[in-house]
Short mmCIF file of C-alpha atoms in Angstrom, two decimals:
data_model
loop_
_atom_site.label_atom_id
_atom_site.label_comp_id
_atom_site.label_asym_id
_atom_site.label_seq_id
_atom_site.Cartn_x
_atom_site.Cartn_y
_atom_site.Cartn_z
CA UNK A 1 -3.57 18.97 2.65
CA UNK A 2 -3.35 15.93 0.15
CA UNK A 3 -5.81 12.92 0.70
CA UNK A 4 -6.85 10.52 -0.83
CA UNK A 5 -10.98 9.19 -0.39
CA UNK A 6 -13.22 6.79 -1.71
CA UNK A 7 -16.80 7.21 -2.37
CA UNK A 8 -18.10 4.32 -0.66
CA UNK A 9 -16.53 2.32 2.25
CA UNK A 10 -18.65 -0.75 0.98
CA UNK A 11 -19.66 -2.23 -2.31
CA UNK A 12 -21.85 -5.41 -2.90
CA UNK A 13 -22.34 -6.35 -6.02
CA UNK A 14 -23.54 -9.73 -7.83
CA UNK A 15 -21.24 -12.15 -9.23
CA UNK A 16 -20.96 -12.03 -12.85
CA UNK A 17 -21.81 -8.26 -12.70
CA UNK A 18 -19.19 -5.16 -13.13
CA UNK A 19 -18.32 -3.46 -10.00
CA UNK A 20 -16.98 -0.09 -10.15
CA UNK A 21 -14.83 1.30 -7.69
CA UNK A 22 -14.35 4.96 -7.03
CA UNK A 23 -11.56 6.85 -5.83
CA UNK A 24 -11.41 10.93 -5.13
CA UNK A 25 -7.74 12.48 -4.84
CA UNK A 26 -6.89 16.48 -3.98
CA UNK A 27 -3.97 16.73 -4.79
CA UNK A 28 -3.27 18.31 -8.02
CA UNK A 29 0.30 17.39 -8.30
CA UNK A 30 -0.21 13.62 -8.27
CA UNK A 31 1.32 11.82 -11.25
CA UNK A 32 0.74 8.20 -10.51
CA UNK A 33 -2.28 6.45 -9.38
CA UNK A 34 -2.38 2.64 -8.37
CA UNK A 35 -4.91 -0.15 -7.20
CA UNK A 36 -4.36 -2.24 -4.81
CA UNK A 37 -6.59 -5.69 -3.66
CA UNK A 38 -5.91 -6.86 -0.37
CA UNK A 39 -7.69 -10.25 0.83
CA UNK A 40 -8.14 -11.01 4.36
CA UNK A 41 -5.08 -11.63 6.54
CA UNK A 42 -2.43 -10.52 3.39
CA UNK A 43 -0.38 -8.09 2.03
CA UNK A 44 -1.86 -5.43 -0.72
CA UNK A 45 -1.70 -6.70 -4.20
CA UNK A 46 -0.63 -5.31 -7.06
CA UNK A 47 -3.88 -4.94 -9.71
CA UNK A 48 -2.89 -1.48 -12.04
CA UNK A 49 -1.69 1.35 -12.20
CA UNK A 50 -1.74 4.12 -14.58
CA UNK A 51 0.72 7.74 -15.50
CA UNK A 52 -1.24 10.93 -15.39
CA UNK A 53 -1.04 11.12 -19.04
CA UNK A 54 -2.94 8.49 -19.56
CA UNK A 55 -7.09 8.43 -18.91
CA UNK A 56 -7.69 4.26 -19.35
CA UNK A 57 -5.72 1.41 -18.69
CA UNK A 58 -6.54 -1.81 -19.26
CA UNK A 59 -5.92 -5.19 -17.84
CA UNK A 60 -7.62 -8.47 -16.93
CA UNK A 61 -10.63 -8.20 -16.39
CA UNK A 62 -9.96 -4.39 -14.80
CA UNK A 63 -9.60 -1.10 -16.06
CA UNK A 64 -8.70 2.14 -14.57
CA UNK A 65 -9.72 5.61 -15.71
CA UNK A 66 -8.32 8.39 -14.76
CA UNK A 67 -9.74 11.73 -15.19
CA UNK A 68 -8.01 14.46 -13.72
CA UNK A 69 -10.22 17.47 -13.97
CA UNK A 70 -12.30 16.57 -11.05
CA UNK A 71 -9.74 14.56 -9.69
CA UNK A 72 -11.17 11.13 -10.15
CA UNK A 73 -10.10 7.92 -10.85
CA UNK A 74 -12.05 4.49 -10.52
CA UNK A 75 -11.34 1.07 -10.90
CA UNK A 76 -13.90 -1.32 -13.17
CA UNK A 77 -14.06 -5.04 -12.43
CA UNK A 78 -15.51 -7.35 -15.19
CA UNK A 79 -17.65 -10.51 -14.72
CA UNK A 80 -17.33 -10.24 -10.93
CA UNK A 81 -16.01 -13.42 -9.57
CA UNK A 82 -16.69 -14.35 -5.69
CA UNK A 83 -12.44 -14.28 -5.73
CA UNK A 84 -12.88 -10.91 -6.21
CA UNK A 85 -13.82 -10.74 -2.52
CA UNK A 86 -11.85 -8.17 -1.22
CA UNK A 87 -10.84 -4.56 0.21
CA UNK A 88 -9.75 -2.21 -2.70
CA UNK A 89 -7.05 0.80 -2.09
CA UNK A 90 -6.27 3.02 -4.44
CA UNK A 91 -2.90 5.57 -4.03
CA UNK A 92 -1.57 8.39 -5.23
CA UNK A 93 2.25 9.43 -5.76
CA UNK A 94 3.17 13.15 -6.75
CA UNK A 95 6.12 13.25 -9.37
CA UNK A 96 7.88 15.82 -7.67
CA UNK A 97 8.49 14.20 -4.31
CA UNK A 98 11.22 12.47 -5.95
CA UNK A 99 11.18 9.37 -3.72
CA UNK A 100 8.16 8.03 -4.31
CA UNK A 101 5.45 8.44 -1.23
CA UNK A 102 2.75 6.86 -1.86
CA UNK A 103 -0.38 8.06 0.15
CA UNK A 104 -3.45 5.17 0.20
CA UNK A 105 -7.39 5.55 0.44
CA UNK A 106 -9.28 4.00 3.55
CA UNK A 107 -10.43 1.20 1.28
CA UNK A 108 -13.50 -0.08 -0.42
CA UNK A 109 -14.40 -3.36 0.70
CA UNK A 110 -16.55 -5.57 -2.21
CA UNK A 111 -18.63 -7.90 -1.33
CA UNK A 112 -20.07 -10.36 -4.05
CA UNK A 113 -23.11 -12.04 -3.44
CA UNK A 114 -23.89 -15.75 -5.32
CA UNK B 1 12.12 -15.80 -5.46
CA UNK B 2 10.20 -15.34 -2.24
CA UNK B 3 9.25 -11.78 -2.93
CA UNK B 4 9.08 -9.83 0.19
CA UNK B 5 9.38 -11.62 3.54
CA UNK B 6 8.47 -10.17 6.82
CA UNK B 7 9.19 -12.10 10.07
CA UNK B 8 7.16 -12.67 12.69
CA UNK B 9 3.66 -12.97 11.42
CA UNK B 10 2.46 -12.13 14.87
CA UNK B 11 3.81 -10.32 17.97
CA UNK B 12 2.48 -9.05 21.57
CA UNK B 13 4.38 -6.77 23.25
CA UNK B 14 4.37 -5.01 26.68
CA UNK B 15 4.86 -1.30 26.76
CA UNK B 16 8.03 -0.18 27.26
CA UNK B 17 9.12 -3.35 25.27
CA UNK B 18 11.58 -3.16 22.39
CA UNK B 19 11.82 -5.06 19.21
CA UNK B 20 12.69 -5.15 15.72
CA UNK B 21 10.34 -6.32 12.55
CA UNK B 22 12.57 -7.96 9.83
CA UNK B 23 11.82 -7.30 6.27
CA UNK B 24 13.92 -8.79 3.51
CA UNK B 25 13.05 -9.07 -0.89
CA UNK B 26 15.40 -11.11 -2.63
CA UNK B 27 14.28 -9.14 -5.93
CA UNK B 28 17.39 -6.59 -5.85
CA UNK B 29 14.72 -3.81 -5.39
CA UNK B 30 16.59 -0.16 -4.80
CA UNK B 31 13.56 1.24 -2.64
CA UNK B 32 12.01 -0.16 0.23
CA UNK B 33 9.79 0.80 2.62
CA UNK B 34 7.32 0.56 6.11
CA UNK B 35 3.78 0.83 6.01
CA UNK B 36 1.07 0.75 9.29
CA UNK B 37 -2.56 -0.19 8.34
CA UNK B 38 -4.68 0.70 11.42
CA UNK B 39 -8.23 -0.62 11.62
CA UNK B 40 -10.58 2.27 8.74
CA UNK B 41 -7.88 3.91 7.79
CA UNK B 42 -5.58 2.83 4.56
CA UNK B 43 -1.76 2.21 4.96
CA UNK B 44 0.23 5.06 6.12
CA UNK B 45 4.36 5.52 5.53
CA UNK B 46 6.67 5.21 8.34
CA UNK B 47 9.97 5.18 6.73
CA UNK B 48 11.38 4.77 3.42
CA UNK B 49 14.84 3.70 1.79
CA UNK B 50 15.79 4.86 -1.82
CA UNK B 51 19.00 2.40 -1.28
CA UNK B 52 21.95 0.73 1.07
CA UNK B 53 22.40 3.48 3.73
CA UNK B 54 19.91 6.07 2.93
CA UNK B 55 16.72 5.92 4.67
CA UNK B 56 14.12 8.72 5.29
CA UNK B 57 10.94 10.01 7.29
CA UNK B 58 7.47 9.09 5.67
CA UNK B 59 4.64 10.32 7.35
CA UNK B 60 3.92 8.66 10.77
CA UNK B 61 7.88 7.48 11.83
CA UNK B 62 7.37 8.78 15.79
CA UNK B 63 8.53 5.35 17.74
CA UNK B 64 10.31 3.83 14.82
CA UNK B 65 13.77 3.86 13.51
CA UNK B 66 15.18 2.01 10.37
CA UNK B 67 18.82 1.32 8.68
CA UNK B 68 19.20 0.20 5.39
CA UNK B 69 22.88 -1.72 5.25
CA UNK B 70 22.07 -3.94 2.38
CA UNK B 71 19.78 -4.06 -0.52
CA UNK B 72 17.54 -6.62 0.25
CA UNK B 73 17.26 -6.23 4.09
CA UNK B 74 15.72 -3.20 5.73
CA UNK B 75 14.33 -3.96 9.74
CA UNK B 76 11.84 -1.60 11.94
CA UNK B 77 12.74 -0.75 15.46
CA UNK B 78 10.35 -0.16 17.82
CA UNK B 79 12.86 1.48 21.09
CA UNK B 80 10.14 1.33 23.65
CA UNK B 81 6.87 0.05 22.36
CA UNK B 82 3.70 1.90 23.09
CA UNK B 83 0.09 0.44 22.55
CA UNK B 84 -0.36 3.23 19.98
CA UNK B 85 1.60 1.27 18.42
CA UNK B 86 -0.62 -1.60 18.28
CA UNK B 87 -0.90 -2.39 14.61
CA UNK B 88 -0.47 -4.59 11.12
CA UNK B 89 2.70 -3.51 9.94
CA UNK B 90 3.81 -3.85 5.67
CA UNK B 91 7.09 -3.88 4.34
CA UNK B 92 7.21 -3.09 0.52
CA UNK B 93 9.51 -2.70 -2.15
CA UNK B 94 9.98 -1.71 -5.55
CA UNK B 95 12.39 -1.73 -8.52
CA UNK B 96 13.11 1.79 -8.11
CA UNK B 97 12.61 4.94 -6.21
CA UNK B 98 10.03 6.99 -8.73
CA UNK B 99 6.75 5.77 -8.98
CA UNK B 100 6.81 1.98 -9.63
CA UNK B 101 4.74 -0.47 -7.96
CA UNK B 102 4.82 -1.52 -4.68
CA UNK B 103 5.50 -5.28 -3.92
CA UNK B 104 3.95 -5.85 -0.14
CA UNK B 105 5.12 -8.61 2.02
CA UNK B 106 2.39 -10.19 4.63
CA UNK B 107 2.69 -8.39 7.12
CA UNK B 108 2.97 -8.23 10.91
CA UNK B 109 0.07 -7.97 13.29
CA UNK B 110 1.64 -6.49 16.61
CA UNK B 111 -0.28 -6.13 19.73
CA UNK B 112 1.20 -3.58 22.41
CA UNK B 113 -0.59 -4.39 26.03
#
């Protein structure tokens, strides 16, 4: 069946370090991949998302690779910031479900220490 | 432009209770849709809604029915509420049906005793 699974449940890392988070998918047929932060007590935000024909996306501060001959795709914070504090999901969506589905990781939480 | 509200934040139920959880996005999104996060495991789909009157099954939607009979609206109903399905429950929407991102709302934390 499809999952979706993270490396590590936990991450701590030191503020003004990068933290990379890693994200394993099996299905094959995935097309889109997305990260999601989710502070305590709130919904799942939006952070980047990136097309299987694409390997690296960039944003603020983040960047997402994608490589999809082992199936792998991480998420790289720069300059950890203690507001970075939170439990990471990434998601996958297969192209030919139509309707997108998307199916989420058990989460990475990072920790950043002063 | 709220976004995506859900209402309430918090509910306890008995089993056997019913209730609805009331999701509404003022952003004229076409697809909407339910999400359970249980406590180690990510979110999971219940239902989904591609648009006004067409909803459909995601992966977990045992206990749960939904109607979509306007855009921006699109409520859960739990029939008769079991503590399995003791849970924080997201709404989320997005522009369209095919891979775009997800806008969650807060979510609500329901406790079945």
């Amino acid at each position: 069946g499809e999952s979706v699974g993270l490396h590590l449940p936990t991450l701590s890392v030191q503020e003004g370090d990068n933290s990379i988070i890693n994200c394993a998918y099996s299905n094959s047929a995935s097309d889109y991949f997305i990260w999601y932060k989710q502070e305590s007590g709130k919904g799942p935000q939006f952070i980047i998302d990136i097309r299987s024909n694409m390997d690296k996306r960039q944003g603020q501060r983040v960047t997402v690779l994608l490589n999809k001959t082992v199936k792998h795709l991480s998420l790289q914070i720069a300059a950890t910031q203690p507001g970075d504090s939170a439990v990471y999901f990434c998601a996958e969506s297969p192209l030919s479900r139509g309707a997108q589905k998307l199916v989420f990781g058990q989460g990475t939480r990072l920790t950043i220490n002063p | 432009n709220a976004g995506v509200t859900q209402t309430p934040k918090f509910q306890v139920l008995k089993t056997g209770q019913s209730m609805t959880l009331q999701c509404a996005q003022d952003m004229n999104h076409e697809y909407m849709s339910w999400y359970r996060q249980d406590p180690g495991m990510g979110l999971r789909l219940i239902h989904y809604s591609v648009g006004a009157g067409i909803t459909d099954q995601g992966e977990v939607p045992n206990g749960y029915n939904v109607s979509r009979s306007t855009t921006e609206d699109f409520p859960l109903r739990l029939l008769s509420a079991a503590p399995s399905q003791t849970s924080v429950y997201f709404c989320a929407s997005s522009y369209s049906s095919t891979n775009e991102k997800l806008f969650f709302g807060s979510g609500t934390q329901l406790s079945v005793l």
